[in-house]
PDB file of C-alpha atoms in Angstrom:
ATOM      1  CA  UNK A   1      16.069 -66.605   7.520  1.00 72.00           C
ATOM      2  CA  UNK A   2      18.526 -68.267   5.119  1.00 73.00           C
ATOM      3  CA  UNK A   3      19.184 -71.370   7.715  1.00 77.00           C
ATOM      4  CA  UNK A   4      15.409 -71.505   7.896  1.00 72.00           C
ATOM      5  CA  UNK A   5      14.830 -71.732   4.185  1.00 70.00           C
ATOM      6  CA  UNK A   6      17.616 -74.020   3.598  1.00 70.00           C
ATOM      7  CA  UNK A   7      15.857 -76.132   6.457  1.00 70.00           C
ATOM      8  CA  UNK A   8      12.605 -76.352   3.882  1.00 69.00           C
ATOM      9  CA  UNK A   9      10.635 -73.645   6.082  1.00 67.00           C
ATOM     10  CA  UNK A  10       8.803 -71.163   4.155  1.00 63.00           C
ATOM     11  CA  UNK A  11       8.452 -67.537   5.627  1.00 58.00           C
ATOM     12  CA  UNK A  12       4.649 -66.538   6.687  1.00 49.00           C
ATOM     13  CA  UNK A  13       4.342 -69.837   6.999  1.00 56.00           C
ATOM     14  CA  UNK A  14       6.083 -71.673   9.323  1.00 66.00           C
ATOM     15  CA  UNK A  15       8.122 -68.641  10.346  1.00 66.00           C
ATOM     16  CA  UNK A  16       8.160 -64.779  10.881  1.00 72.00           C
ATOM     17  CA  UNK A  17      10.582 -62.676  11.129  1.00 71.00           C
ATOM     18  CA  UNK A  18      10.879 -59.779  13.702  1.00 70.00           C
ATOM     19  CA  UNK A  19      10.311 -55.934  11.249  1.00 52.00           C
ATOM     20  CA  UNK A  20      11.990 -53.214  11.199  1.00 48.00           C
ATOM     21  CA  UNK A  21       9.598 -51.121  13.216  1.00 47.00           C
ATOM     22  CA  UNK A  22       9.363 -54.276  15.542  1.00 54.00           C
ATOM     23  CA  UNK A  23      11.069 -52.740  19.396  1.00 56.00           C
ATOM     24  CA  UNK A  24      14.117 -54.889  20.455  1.00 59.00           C
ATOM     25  CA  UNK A  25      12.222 -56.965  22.495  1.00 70.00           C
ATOM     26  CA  UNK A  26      10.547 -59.591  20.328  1.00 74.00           C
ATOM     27  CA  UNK A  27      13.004 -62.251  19.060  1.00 81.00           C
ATOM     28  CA  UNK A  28      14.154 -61.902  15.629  1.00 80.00           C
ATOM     29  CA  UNK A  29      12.819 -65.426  14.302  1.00 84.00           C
ATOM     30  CA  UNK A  30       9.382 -67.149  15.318  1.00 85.00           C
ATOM     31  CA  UNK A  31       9.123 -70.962  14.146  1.00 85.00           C
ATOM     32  CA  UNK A  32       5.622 -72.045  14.218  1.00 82.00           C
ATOM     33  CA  UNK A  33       4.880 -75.558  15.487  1.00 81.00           C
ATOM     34  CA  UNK A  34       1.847 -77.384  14.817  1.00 79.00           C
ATOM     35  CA  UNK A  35      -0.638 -77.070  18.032  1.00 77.00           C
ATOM     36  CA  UNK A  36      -0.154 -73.069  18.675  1.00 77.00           C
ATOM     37  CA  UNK A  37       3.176 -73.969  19.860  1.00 82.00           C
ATOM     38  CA  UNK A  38       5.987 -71.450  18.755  1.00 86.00           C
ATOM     39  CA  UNK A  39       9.805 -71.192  19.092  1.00 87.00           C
ATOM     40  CA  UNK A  40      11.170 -67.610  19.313  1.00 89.00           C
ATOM     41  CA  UNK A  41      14.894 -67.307  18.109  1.00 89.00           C
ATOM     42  CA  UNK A  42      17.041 -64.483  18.914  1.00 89.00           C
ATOM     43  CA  UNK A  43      20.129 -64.571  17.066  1.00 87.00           C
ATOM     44  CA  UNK A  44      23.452 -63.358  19.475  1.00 85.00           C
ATOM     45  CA  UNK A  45      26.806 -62.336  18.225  1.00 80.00           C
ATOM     46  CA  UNK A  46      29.367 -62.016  21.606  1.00 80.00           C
ATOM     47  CA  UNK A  47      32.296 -61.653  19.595  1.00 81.00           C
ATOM     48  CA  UNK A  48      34.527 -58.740  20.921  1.00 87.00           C
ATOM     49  CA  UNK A  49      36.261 -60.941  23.365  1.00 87.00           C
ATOM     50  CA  UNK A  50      36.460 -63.948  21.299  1.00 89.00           C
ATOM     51  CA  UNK A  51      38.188 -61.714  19.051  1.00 91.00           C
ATOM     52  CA  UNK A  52      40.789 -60.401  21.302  1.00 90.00           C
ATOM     53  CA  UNK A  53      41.247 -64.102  22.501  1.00 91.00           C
ATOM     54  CA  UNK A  54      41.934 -65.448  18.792  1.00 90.00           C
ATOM     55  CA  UNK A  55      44.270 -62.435  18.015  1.00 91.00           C
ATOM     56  CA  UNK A  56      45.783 -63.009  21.476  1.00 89.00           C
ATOM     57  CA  UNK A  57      49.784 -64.348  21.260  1.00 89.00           C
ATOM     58  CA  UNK A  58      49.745 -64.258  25.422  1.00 92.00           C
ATOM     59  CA  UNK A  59      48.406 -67.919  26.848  1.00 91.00           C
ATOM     60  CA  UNK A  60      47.718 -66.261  30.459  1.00 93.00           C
ATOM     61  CA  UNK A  61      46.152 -63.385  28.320  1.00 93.00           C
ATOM     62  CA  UNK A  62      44.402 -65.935  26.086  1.00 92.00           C
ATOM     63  CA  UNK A  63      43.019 -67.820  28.778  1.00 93.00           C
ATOM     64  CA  UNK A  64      41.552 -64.887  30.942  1.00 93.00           C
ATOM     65  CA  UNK A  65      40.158 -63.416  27.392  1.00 92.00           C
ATOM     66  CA  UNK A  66      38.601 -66.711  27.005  1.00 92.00           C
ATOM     67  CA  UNK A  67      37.141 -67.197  30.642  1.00 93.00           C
ATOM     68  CA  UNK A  68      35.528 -63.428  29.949  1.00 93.00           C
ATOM     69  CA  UNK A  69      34.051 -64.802  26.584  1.00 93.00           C
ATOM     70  CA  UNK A  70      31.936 -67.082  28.643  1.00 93.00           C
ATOM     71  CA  UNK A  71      31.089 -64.586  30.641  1.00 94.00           C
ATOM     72  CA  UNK A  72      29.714 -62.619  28.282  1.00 94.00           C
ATOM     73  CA  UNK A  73      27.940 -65.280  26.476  1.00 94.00           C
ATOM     74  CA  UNK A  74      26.555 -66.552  29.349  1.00 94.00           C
ATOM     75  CA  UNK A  75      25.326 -63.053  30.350  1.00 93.00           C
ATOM     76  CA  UNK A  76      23.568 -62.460  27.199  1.00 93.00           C
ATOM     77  CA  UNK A  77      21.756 -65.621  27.999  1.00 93.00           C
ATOM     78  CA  UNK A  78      20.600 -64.232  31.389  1.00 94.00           C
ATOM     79  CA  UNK A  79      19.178 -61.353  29.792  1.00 91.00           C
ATOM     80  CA  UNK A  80      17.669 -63.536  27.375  1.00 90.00           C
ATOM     81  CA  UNK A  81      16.228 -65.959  29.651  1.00 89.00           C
ATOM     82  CA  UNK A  82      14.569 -62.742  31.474  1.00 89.00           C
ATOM     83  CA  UNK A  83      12.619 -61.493  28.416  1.00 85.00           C
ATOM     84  CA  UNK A  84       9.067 -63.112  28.699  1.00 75.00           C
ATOM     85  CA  UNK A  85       8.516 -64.909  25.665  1.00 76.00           C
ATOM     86  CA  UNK A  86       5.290 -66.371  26.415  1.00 70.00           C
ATOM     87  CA  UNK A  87       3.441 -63.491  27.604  1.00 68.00           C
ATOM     88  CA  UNK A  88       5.134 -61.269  25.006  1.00 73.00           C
ATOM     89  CA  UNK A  89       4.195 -63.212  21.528  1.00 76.00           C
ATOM     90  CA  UNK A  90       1.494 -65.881  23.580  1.00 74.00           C
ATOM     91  CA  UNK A  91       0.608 -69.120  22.162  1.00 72.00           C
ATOM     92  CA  UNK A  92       2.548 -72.121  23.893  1.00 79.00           C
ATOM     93  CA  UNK A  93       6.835 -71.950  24.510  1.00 82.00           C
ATOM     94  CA  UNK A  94       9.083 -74.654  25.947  1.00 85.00           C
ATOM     95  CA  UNK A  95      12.403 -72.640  25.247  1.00 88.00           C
ATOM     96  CA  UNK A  96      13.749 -70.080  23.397  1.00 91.00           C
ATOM     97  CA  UNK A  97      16.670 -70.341  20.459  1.00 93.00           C
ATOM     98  CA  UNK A  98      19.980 -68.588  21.500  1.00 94.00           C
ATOM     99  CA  UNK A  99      21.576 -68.480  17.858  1.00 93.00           C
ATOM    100  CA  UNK A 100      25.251 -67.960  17.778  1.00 93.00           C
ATOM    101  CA  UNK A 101      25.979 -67.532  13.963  1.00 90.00           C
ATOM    102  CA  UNK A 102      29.176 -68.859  14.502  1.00 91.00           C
ATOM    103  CA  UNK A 103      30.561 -72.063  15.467  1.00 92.00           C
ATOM    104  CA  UNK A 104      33.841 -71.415  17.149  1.00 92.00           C
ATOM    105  CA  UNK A 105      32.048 -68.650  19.058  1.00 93.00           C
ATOM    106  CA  UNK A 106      29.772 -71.167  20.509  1.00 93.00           C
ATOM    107  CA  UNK A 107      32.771 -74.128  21.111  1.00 94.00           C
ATOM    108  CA  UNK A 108      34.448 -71.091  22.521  1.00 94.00           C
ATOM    109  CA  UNK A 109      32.000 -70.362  25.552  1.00 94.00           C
ATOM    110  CA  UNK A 110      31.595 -73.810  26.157  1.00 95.00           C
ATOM    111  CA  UNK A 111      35.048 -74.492  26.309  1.00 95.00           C
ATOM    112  CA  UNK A 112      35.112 -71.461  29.210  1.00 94.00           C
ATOM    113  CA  UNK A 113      32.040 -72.358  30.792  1.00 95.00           C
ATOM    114  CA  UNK A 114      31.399 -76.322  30.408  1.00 95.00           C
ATOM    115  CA  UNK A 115      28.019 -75.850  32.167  1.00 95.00           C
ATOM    116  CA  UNK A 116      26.459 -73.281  29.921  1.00 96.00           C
ATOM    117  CA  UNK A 117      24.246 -75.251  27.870  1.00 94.00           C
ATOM    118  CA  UNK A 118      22.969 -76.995  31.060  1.00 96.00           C
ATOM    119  CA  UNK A 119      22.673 -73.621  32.463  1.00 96.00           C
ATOM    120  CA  UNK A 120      20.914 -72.159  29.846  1.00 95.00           C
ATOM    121  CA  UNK A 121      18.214 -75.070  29.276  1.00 95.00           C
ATOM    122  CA  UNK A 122      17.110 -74.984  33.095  1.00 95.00           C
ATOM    123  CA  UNK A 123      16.140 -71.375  32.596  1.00 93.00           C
ATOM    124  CA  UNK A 124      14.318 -72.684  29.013  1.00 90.00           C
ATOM    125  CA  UNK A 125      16.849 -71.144  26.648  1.00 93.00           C
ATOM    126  CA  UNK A 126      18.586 -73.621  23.769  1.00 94.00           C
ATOM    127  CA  UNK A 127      22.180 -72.229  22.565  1.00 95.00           C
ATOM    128  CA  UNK A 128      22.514 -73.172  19.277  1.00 94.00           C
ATOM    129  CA  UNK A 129      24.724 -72.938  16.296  1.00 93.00           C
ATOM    130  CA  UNK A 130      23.724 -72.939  12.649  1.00 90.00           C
ATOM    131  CA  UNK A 131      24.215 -76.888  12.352  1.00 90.00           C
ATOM    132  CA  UNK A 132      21.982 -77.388  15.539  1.00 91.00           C
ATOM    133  CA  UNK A 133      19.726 -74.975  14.121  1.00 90.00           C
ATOM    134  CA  UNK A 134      19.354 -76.485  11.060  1.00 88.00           C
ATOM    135  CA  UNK A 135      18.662 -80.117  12.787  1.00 89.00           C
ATOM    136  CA  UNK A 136      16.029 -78.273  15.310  1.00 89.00           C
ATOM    137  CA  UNK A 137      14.298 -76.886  12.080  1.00 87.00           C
ATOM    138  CA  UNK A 138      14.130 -79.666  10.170  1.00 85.00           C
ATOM    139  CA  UNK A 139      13.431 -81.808  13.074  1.00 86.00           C
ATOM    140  CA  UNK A 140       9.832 -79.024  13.258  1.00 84.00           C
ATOM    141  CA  UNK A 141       9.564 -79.516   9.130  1.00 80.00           C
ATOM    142  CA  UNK A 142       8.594 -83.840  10.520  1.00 82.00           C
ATOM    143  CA  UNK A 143       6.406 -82.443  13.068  1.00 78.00           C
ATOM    144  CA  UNK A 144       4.274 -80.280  10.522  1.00 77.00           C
ATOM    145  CA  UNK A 145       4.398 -83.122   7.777  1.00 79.00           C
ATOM    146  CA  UNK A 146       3.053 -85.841  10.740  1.00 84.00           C
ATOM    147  CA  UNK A 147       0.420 -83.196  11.239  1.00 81.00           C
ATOM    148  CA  UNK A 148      -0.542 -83.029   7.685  1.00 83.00           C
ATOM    149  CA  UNK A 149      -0.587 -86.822   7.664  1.00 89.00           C
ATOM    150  CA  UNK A 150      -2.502 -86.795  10.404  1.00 89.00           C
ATOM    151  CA  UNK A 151      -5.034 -84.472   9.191  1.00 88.00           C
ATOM    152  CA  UNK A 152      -5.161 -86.579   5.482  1.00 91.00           C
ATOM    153  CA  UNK A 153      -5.851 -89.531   7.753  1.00 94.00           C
ATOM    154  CA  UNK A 154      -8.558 -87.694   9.520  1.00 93.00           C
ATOM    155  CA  UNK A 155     -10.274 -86.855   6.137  1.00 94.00           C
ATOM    156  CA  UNK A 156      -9.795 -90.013   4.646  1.00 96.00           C
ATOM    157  CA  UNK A 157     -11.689 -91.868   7.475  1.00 96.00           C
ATOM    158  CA  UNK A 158     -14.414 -89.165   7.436  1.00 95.00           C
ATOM    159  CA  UNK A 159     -14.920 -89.707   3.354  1.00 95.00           C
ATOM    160  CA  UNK A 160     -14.692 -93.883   4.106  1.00 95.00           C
ATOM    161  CA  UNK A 161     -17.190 -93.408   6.654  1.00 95.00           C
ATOM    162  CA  UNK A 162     -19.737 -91.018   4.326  1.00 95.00           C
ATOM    163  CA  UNK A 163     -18.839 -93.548   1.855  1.00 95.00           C
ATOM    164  CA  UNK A 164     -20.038 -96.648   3.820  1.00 95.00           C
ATOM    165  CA  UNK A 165     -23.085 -94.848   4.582  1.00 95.00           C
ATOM    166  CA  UNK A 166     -24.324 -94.327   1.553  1.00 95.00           C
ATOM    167  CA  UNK A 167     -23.383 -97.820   0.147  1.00 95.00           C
ATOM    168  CA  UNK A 168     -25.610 -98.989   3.010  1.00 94.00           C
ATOM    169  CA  UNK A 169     -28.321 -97.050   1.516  1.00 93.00           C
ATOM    170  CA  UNK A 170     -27.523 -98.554  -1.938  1.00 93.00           C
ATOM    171  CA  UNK A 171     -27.650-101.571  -0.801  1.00 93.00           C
ATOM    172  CA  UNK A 172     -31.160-100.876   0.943  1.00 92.00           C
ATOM    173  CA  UNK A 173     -32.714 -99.137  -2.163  1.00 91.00           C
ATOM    174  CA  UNK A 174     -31.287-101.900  -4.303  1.00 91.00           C
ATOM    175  CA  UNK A 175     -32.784-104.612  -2.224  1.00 90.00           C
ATOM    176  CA  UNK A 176     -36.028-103.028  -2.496  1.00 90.00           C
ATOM    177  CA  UNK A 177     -35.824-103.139  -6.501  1.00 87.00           C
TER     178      UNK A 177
END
């Protein structure tokens, strides 16, 4: 919640967060985009093995610490990616937000498995960190101002277009006098 406020997203309204009494199976964030569309964000914390990795003093220890830190990233993304978003919250969803809170969690995994990302967006999931996150949110924030431009724009024709009208029939009535 704090990334998205810091974004400029206000709660209720272009997000909700998952309750208490919520099961484990909804994500724990829901970004709103403009159109129905919706971005469910489930933030993921694999950090046992990361942590016996960075405490590690053994490189051939290290390194096969490491290797099972992508592992069990990656594996947390499979169980993500089989959660059905869509049918689960509806409304329309490209992908949904893996959030690793922490950086060198994230640069860890990808360092292990260089094709996780790649993995992860063909089966419609985004790993992200809280920079990324940040950039994705504010990145929505222009989508809902173009929408509200949009929609200004829309009203602001219609009014011109009343307005013409009835300067036409001004123009009419004044002829006539």
């Amino acid at each position: 919640r704090n990334i998205c406020e810091a974004a400029g997203m206000t709660e209720h309204c272009d997000f909700v967060e998952q309750s208490a009494e919520d099961s484990g199976k909804r994500p724990d964030l829901i970004v709103r985009l403009p159109g129905e569309g919706l971005i469910p964000i489930d933030a993921k914390v694999p950090y046992a093995e990361y942590e016996r990795m960075v405490a590690e003093t053994d490189p051939v220890e290290r390194k096969a610490l490491l290797k099972n830190h992508g592992e069990v990233v990656r594996t947390t993304m499979l169980n993500l990616a089989k959660r059905d978003d869509p049918s689960l919250l509806g409304g329309h969803i490209d992908f949904t937000v893996m959030f690793i809170p922490i950086e060198s969690v994230a640069a860890a995994a990808f360092e292990a498995r260089p094709d996780l990302q790649q993995e992860a967006i063909d089966r419609s999931i985004l790993i992200v960190t809280p920079v990324t996150l940040i950039a994705l949110l504010r990145t929505v924030g222009l989508y809902w101002r173009q929408e509200k431009l949009a929609k200004n724009a829309q009203e602001i024709w219609e009014a011109a277009r009343v307005l013409h009208e009835r300067i036409q029939k001004f123009q009419v009535h004044l002829g006539k006098v």
